[in-house]
mmCIF file of C-alpha atoms in Angstrom:
data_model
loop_
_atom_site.group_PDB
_atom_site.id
_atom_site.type_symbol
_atom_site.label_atom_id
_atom_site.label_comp_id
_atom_site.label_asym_id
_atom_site.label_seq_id
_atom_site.Cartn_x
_atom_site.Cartn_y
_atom_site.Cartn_z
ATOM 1 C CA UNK A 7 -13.912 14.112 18.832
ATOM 2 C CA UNK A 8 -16.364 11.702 19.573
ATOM 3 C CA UNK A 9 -17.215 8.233 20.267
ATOM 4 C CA UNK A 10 -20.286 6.544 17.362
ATOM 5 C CA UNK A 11 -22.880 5.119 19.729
ATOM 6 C CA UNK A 12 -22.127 1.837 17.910
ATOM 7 C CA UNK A 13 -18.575 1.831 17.810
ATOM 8 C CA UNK A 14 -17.262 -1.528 19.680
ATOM 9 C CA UNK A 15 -13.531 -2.474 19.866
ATOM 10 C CA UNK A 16 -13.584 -6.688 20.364
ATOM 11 C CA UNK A 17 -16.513 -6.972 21.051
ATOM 12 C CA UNK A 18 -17.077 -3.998 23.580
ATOM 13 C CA UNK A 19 -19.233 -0.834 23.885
ATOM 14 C CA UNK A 20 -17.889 2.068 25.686
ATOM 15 C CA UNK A 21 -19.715 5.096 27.477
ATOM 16 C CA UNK A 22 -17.159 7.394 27.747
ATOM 17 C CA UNK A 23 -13.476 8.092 26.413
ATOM 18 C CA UNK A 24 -12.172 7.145 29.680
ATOM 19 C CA UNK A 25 -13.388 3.761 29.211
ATOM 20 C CA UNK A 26 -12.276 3.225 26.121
ATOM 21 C CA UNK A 27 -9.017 4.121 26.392
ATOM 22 C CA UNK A 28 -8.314 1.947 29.614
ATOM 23 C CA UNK A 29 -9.864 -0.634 27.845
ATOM 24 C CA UNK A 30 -7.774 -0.316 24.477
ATOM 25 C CA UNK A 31 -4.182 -0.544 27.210
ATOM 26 C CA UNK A 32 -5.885 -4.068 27.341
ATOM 27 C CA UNK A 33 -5.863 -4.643 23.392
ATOM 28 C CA UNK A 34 -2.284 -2.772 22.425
ATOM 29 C CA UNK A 35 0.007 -0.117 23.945
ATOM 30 C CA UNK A 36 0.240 1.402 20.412
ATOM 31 C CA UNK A 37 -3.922 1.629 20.099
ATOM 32 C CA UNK A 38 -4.152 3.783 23.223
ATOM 33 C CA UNK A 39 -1.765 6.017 22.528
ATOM 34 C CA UNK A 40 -3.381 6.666 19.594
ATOM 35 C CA UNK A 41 -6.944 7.379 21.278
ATOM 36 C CA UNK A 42 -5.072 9.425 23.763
ATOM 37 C CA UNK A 43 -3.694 11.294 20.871
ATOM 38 C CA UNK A 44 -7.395 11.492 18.994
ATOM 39 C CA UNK A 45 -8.936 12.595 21.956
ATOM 40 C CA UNK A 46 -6.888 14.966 22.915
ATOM 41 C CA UNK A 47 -7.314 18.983 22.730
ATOM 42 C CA UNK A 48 -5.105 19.459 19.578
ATOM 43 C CA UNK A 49 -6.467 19.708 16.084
ATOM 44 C CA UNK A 50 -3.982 17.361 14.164
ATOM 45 C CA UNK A 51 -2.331 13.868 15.150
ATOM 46 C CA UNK A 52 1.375 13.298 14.311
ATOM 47 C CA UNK A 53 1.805 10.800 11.748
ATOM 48 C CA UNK A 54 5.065 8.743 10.985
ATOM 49 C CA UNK A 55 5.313 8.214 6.899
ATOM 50 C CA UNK A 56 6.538 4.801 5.793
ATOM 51 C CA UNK A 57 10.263 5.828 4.523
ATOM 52 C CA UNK A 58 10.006 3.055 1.438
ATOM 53 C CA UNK A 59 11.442 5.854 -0.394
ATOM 54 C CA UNK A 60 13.584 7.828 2.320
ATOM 55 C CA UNK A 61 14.264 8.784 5.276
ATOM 56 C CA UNK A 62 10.769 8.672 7.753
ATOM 57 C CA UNK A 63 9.203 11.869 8.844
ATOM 58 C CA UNK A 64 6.516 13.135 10.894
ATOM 59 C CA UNK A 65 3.737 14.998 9.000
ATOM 60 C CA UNK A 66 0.895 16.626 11.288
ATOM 61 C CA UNK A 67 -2.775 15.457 10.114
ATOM 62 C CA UNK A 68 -5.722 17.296 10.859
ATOM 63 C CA UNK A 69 -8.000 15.712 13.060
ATOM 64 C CA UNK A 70 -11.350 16.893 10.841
ATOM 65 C CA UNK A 71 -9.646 15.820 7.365
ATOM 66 C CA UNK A 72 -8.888 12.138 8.791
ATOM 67 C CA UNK A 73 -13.290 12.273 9.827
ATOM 68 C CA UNK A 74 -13.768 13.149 6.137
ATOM 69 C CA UNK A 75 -11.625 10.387 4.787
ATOM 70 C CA UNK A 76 -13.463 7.776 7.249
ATOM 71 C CA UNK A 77 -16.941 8.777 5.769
ATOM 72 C CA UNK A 78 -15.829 9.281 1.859
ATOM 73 C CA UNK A 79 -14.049 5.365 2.664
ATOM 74 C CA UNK A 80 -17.188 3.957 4.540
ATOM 75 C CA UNK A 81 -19.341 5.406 1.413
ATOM 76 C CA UNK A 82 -17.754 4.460 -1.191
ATOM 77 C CA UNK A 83 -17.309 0.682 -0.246
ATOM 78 C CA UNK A 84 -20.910 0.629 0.834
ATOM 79 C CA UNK A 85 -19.279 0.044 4.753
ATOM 80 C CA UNK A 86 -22.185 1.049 6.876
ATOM 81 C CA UNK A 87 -23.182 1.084 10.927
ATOM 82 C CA UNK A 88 -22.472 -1.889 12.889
ATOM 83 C CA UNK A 89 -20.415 -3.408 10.138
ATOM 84 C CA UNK A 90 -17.983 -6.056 11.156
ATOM 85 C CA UNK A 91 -14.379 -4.701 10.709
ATOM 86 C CA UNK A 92 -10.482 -6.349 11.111
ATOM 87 C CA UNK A 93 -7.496 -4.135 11.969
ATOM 88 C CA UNK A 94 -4.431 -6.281 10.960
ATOM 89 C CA UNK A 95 -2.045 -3.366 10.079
ATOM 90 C CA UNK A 96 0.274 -1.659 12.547
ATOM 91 C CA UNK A 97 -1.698 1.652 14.549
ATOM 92 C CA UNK A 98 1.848 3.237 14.172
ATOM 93 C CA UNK A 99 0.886 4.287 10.803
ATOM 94 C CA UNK A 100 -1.652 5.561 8.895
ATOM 95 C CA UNK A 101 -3.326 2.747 7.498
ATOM 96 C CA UNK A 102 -3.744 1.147 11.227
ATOM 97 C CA UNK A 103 -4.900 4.744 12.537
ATOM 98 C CA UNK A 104 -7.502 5.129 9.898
ATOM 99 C CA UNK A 105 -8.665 2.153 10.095
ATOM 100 C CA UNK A 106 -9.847 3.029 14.194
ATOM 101 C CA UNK A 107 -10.843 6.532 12.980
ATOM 102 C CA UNK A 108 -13.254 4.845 10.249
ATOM 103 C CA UNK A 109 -14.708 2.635 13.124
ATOM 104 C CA UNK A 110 -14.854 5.207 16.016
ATOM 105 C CA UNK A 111 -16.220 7.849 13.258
ATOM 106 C CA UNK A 112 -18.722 5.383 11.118
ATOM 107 C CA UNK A 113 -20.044 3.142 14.312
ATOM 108 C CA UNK A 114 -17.967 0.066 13.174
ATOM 109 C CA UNK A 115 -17.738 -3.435 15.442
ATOM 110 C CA UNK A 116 -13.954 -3.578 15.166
ATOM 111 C CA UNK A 117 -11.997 -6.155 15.942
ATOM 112 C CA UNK A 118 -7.696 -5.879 16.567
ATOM 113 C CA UNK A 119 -5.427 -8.809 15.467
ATOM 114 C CA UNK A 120 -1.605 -8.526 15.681
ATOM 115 C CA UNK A 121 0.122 -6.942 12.147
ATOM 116 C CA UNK A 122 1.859 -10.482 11.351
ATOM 117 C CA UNK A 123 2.308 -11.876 7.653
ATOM 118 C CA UNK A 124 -0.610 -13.990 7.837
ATOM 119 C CA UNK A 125 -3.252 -12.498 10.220
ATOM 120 C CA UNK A 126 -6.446 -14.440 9.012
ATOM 121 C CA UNK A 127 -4.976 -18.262 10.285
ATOM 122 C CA UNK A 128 -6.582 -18.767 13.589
ATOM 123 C CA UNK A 129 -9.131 -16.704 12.408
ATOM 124 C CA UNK A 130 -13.067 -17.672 12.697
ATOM 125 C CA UNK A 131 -15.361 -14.713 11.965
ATOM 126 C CA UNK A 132 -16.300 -13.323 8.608
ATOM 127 C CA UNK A 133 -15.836 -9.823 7.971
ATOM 128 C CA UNK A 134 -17.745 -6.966 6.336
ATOM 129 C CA UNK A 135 -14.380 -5.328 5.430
ATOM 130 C CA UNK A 136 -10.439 -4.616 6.589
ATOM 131 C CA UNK A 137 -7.469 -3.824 4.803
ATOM 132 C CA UNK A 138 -4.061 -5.546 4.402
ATOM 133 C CA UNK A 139 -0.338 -5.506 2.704
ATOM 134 C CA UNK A 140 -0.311 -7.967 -0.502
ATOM 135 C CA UNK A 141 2.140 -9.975 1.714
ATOM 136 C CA UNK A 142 -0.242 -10.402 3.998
ATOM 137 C CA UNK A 143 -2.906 -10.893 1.274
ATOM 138 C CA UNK A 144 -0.854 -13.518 -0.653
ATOM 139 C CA UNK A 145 -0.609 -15.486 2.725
ATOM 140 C CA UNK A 146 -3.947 -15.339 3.464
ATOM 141 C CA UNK A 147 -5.160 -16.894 0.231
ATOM 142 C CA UNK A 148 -6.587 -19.934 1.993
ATOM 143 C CA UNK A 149 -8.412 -18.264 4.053
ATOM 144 C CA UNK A 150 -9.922 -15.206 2.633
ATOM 145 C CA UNK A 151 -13.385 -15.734 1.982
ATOM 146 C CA UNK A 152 -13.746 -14.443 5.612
ATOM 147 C CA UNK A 153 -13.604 -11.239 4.623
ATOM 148 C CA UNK A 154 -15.644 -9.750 2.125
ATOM 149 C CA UNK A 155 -14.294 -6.855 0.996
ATOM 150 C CA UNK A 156 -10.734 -6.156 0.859
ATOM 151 C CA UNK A 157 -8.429 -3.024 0.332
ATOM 152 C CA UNK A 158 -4.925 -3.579 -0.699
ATOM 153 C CA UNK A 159 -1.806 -0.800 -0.182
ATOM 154 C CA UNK A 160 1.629 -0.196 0.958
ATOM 155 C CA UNK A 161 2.831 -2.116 -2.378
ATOM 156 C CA UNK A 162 2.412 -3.984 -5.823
ATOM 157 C CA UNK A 163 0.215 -6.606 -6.165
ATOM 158 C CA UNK A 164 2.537 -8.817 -8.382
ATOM 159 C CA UNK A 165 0.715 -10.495 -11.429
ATOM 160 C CA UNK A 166 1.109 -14.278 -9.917
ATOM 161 C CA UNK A 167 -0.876 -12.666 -6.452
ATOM 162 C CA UNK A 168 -3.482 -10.748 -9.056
ATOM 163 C CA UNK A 169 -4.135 -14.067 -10.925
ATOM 164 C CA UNK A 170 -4.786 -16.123 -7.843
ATOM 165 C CA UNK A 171 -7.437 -13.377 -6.913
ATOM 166 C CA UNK A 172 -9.514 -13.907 -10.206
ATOM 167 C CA UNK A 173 -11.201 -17.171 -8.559
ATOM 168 C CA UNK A 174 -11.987 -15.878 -5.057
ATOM 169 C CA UNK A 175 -15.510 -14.235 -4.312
ATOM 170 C CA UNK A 176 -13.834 -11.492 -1.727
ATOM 171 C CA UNK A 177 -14.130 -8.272 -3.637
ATOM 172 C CA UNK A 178 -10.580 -7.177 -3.755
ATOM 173 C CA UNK A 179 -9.659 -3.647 -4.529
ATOM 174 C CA UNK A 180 -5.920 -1.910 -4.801
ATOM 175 C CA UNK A 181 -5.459 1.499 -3.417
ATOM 176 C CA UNK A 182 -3.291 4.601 -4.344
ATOM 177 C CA UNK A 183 -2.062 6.852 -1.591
ATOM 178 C CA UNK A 184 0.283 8.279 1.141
ATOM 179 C CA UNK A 185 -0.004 9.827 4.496
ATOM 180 C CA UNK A 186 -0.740 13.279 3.298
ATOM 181 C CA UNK A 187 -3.153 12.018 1.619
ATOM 182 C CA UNK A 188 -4.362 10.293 4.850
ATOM 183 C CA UNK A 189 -4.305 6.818 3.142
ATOM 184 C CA UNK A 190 -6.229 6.156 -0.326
ATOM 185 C CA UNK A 191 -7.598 8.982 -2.980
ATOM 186 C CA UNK A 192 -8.296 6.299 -5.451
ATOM 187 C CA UNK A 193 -8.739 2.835 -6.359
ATOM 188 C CA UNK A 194 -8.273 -0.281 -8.504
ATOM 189 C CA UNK A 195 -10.499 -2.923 -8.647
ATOM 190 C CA UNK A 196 -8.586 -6.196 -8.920
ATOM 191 C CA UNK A 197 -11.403 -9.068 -9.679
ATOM 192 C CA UNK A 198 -15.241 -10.285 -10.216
ATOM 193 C CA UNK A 199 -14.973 -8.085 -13.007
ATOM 194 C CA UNK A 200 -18.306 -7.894 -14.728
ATOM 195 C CA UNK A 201 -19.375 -6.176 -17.644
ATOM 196 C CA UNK A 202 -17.737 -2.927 -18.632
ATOM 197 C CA UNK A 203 -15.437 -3.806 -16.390
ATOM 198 C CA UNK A 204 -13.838 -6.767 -18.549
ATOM 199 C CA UNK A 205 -12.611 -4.025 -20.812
ATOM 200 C CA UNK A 206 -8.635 -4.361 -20.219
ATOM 201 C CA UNK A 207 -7.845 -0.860 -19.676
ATOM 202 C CA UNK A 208 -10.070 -0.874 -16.870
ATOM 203 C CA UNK A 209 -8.420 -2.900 -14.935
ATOM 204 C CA UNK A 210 -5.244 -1.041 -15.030
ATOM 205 C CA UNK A 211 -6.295 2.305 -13.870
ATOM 206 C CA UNK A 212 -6.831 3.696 -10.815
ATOM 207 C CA UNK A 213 -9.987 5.781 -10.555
ATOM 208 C CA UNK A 214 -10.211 8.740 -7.724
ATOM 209 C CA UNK A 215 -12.724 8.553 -4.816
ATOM 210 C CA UNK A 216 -15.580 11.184 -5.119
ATOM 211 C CA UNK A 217 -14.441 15.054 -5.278
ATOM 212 C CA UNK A 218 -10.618 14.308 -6.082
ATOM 213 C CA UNK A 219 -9.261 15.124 -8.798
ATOM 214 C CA UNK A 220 -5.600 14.457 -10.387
ATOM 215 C CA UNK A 221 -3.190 16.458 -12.924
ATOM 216 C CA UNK A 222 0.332 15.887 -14.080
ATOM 217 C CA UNK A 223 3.456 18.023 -13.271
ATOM 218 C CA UNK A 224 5.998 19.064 -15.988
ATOM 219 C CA UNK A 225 8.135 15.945 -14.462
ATOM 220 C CA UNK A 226 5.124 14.177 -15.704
ATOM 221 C CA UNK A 227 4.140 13.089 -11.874
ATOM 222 C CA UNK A 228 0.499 12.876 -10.498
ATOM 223 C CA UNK A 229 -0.765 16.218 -8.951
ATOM 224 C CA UNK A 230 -3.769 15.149 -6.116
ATOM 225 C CA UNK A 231 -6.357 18.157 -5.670
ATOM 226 C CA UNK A 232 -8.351 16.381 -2.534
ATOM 227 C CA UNK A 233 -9.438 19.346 -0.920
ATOM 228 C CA UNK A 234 -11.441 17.290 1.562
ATOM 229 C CA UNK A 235 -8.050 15.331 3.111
ATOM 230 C CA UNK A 236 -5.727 17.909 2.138
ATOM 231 C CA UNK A 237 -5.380 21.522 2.555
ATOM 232 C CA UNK A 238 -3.572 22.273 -0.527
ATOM 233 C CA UNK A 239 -2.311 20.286 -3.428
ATOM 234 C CA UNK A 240 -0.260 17.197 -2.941
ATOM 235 C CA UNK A 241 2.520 16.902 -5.595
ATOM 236 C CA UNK A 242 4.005 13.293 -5.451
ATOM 237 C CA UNK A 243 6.967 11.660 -7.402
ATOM 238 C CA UNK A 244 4.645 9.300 -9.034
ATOM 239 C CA UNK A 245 5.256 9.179 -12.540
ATOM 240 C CA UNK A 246 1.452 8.308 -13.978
ATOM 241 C CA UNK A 247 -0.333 8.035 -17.281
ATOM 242 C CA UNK A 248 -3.403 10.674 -17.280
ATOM 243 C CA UNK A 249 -5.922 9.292 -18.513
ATOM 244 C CA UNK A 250 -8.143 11.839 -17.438
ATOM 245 C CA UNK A 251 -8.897 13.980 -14.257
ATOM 246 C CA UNK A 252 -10.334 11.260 -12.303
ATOM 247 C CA UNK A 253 -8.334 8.132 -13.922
ATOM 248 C CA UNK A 254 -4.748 7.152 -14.538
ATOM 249 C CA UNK A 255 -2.118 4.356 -14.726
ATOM 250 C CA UNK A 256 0.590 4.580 -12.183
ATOM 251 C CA UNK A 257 3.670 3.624 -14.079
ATOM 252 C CA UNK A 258 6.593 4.014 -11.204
ATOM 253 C CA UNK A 259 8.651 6.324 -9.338
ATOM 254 C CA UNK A 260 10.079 9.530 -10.584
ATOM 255 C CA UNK A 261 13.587 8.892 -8.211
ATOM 256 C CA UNK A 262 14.189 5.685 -9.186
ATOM 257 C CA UNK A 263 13.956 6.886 -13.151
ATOM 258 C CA UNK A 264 17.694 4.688 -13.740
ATOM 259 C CA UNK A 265 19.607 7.352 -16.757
ATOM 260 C CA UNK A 266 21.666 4.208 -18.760
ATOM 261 C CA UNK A 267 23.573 5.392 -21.785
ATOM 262 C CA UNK A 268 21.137 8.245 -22.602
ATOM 263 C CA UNK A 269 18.019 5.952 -22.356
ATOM 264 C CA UNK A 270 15.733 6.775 -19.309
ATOM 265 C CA UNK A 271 14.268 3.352 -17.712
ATOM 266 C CA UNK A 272 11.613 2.536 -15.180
ATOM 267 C CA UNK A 273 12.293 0.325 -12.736
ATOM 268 C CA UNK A 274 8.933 -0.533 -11.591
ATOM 269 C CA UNK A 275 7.911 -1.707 -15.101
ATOM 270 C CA UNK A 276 10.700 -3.888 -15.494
ATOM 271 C CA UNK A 277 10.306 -5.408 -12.710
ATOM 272 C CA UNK A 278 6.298 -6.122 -13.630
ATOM 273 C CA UNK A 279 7.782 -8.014 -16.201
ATOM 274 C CA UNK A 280 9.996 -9.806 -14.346
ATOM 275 C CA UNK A 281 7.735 -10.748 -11.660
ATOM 276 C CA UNK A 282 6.469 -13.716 -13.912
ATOM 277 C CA UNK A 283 10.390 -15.287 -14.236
ATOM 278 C CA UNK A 284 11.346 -14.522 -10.367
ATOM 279 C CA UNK A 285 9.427 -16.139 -7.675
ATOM 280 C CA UNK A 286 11.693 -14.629 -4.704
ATOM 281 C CA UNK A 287 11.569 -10.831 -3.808
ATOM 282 C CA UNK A 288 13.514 -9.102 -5.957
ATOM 283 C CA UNK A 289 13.945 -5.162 -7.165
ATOM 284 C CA UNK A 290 15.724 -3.384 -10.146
ATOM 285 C CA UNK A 291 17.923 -0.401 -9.437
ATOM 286 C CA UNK A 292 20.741 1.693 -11.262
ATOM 287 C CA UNK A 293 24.344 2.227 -9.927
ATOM 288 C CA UNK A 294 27.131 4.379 -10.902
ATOM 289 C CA UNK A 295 28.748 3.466 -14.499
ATOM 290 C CA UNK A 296 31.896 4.880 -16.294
ATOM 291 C CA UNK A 297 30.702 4.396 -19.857
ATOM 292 C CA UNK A 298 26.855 4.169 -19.119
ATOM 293 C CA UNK A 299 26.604 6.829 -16.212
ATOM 294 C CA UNK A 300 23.962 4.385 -14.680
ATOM 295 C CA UNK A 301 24.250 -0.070 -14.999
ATOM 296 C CA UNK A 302 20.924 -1.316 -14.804
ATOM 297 C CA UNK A 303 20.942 -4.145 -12.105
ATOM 298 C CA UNK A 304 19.176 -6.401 -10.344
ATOM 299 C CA UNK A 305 19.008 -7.447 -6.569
ATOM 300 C CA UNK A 306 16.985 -10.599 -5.693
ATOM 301 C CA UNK A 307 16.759 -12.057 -2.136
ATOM 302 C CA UNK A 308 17.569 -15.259 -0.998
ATOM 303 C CA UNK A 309 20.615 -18.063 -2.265
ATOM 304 C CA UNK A 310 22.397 -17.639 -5.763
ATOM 305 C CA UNK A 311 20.074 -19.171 -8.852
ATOM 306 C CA UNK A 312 23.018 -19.542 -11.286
ATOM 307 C CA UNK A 313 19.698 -20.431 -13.554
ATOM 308 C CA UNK A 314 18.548 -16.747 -13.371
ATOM 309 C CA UNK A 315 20.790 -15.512 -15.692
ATOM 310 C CA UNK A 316 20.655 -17.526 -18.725
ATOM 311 C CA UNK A 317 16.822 -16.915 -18.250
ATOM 312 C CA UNK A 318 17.242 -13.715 -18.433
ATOM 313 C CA UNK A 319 19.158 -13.705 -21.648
ATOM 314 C CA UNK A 320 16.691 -15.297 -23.292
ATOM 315 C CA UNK A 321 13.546 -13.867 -22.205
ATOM 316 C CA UNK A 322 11.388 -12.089 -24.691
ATOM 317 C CA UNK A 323 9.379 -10.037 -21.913
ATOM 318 C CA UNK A 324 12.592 -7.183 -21.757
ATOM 319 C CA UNK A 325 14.107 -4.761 -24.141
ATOM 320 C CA UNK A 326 18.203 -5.312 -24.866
ATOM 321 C CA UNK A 327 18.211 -1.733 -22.101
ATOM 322 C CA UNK A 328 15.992 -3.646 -19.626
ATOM 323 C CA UNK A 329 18.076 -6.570 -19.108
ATOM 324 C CA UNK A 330 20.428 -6.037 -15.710
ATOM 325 C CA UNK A 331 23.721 -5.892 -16.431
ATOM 326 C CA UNK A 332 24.702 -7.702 -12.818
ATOM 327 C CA UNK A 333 22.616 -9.882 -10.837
ATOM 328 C CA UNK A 334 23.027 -9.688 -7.230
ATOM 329 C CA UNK A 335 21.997 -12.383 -4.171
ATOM 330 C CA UNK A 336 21.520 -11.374 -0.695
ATOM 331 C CA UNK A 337 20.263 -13.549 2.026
ATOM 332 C CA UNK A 338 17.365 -10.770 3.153
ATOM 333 C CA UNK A 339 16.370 -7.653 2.379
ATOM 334 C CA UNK A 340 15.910 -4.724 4.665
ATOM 335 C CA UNK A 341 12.261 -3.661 5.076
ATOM 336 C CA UNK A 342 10.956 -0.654 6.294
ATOM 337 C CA UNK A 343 8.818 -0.827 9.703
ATOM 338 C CA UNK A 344 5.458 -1.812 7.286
ATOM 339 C CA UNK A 345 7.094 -4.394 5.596
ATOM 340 C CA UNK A 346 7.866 -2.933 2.631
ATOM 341 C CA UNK A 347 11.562 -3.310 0.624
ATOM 342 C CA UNK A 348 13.967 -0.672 2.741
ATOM 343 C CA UNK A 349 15.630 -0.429 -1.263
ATOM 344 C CA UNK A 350 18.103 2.499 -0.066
ATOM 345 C CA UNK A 351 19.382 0.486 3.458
ATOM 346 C CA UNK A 352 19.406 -2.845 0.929
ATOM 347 C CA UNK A 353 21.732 -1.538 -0.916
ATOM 348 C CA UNK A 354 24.285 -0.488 1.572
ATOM 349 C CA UNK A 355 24.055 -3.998 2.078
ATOM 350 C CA UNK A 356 25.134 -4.712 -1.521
ATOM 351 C CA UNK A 357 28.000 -2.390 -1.126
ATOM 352 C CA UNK A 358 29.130 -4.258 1.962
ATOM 353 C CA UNK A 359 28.816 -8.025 0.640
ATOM 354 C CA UNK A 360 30.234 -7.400 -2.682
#
């Protein structure tokens, strides 16, 4: 491993790993131990996964793969030497890590914020490029046209967030992927559409970086063949349209399918449609039903909206099976260490309170 000869970290240049390191102690306890990790004699780092849909594990990464993902990232955005770089996402995981790898690997000037909600307030630089949360995005609105090109993960990117973006000039892009797939192995653009681009379809679809391609199991889940960041193929619980073996709509999860009376619902696409009725946080899930096997229902964060529900009946946007059956309030939902809905832990809440 190896430090670019242009790689600075706030502002500084380093001429040896021993600098940087005792340097980065300076910047964040969690930054050095991940240098002393990437410089060390092993061939893999060990990576925490996010545990939105489980329990956490640690996966072990291979130090080479995470250099190809930096240069297939800094290429495809058009990120190049010297570029000026934010880190506002947690080292602990693999979006922070990257992020450092990209910088030490590609010769970035890299500057480290804390991993809050809103990291661009006291903010007064402009930046080539960094990468956020949509919370963070969404609170970062005002000031975003510091950065100029933006990559989005760890969640949706509700429609009321995706409007807002279609009158900013930041190039904004959403991106699919998971630790083993040491972060993104394709993306969706999400504004300054121009030409072919205005074609609807388009801007649904995720399209896969450079020499990654994508299948479908017999579950109907997305199949990654990204021999360049992984050794073998990763088989996810992504339920996806194929639209062919570089493109495809992600339409949910496969283990949150909800079974209701024989009819087999998505809760990620009902709750795209709901997103335009709901202004709090909110998520659709299935319990345990006598007659139904599964009740569709619907937990939304925050004090009791007694309004919700006659909304609800009437809305056009949902099928007679994708209206919830119960509507729950709880004051706050558990989130997993990056911020995302904990929707397992939440609902031990649920059991509790009600």
């Amino acid at each position: 491993m190896f430090i670019h000869k242009s790689f600075k970290i706030n502002g500084e240049s380093f001429s040896s790993i021993e600098e940087l390191i005792l340097f980065s102690e300076g910047v964040s306890n969690e930054i050095a131990q991940f240098l002393k990790e990437w410089f060390n004699l092993e061939p893999f780092v060990e990576v925490k996964t996010s545990g939105s849909t489980g329990t956490p594990k640690i996966i072990q990464l291979q130090k080479a793969l995470m250099i190809n993902s930096a240069k297939v990232t800094g290429a495809y955005f058009n990120i190049k030497e010297n570029a000026k770089v934010l880190l506002c996402m947690s080292p602990n995981f693999i979006a922070g890590k990257m992020m450092l790898v990209r910088a030490l690997t590609l010769g970035w000037h890299l500057d480290v914020v804390s991993a809050t909600s809103n990291p661009l307030r006291t903010i007064k630089k402009v930046y080539d490029f960094s990468a956020m949360v949509p919370l963070q995005l969404h609170n970062s609105l005002p000031q975003i046209n510091k950065i100029k090109k933006l990559i989005v993960g760890g969640g949706v990117v509700s429609e009321k967030l995706l409007n807002q973006l279609q009158v900013i000039k930041t190039n904004v892009y959403a991106t699919y992927g998971m630790t083993e797939t040491i972060t993104h192995i394709a993306v969706k653009k999400l504004n300054n559409f121009e030409g072919k681009e205005l074609n609807l379809n388009v801007k649904f679809n995720y399209i896969t970086l450079p020499n990654i391609t994508v299948s479908k199991d017999y579950r109907g889940c997305l199949v990654i063949n990204a021999p360049e960041v992984a050794n073998e193929l990763v088989i996810t619980n992504d339920l996806v349209e194929l639209i062919s073996e570089t493109e495809f709509k992600w339409l949910g999860r496969f283990d949150t399918i909800i079974n209701s009376g024989g009819v087999k619902l998505i809760p990620e696409q009902i709750e795209e449609k709901l997103a335009s009725i709901i202004q709090k946080r909110f998520f659709i899930t299935g319990i345990s039903d006598p007659i139904l096997g599964e009740k569709l229902i619907l937990l939304v964060e925050g004090k009791n909206d007694i309004s919700l529900e006659s909304k609800l009946k009437k809305t056009t946007l949902l099928s007679k099976y994708e209206k919830p059956k119960e509507i729950y309030f709880i004051n706050a939902f558990i989130e997993t260490p990056t911020s995302k809905i904990n929707r397992v832990e939440t609902m031990k809440l649920l059991k509790n309170i009600y």
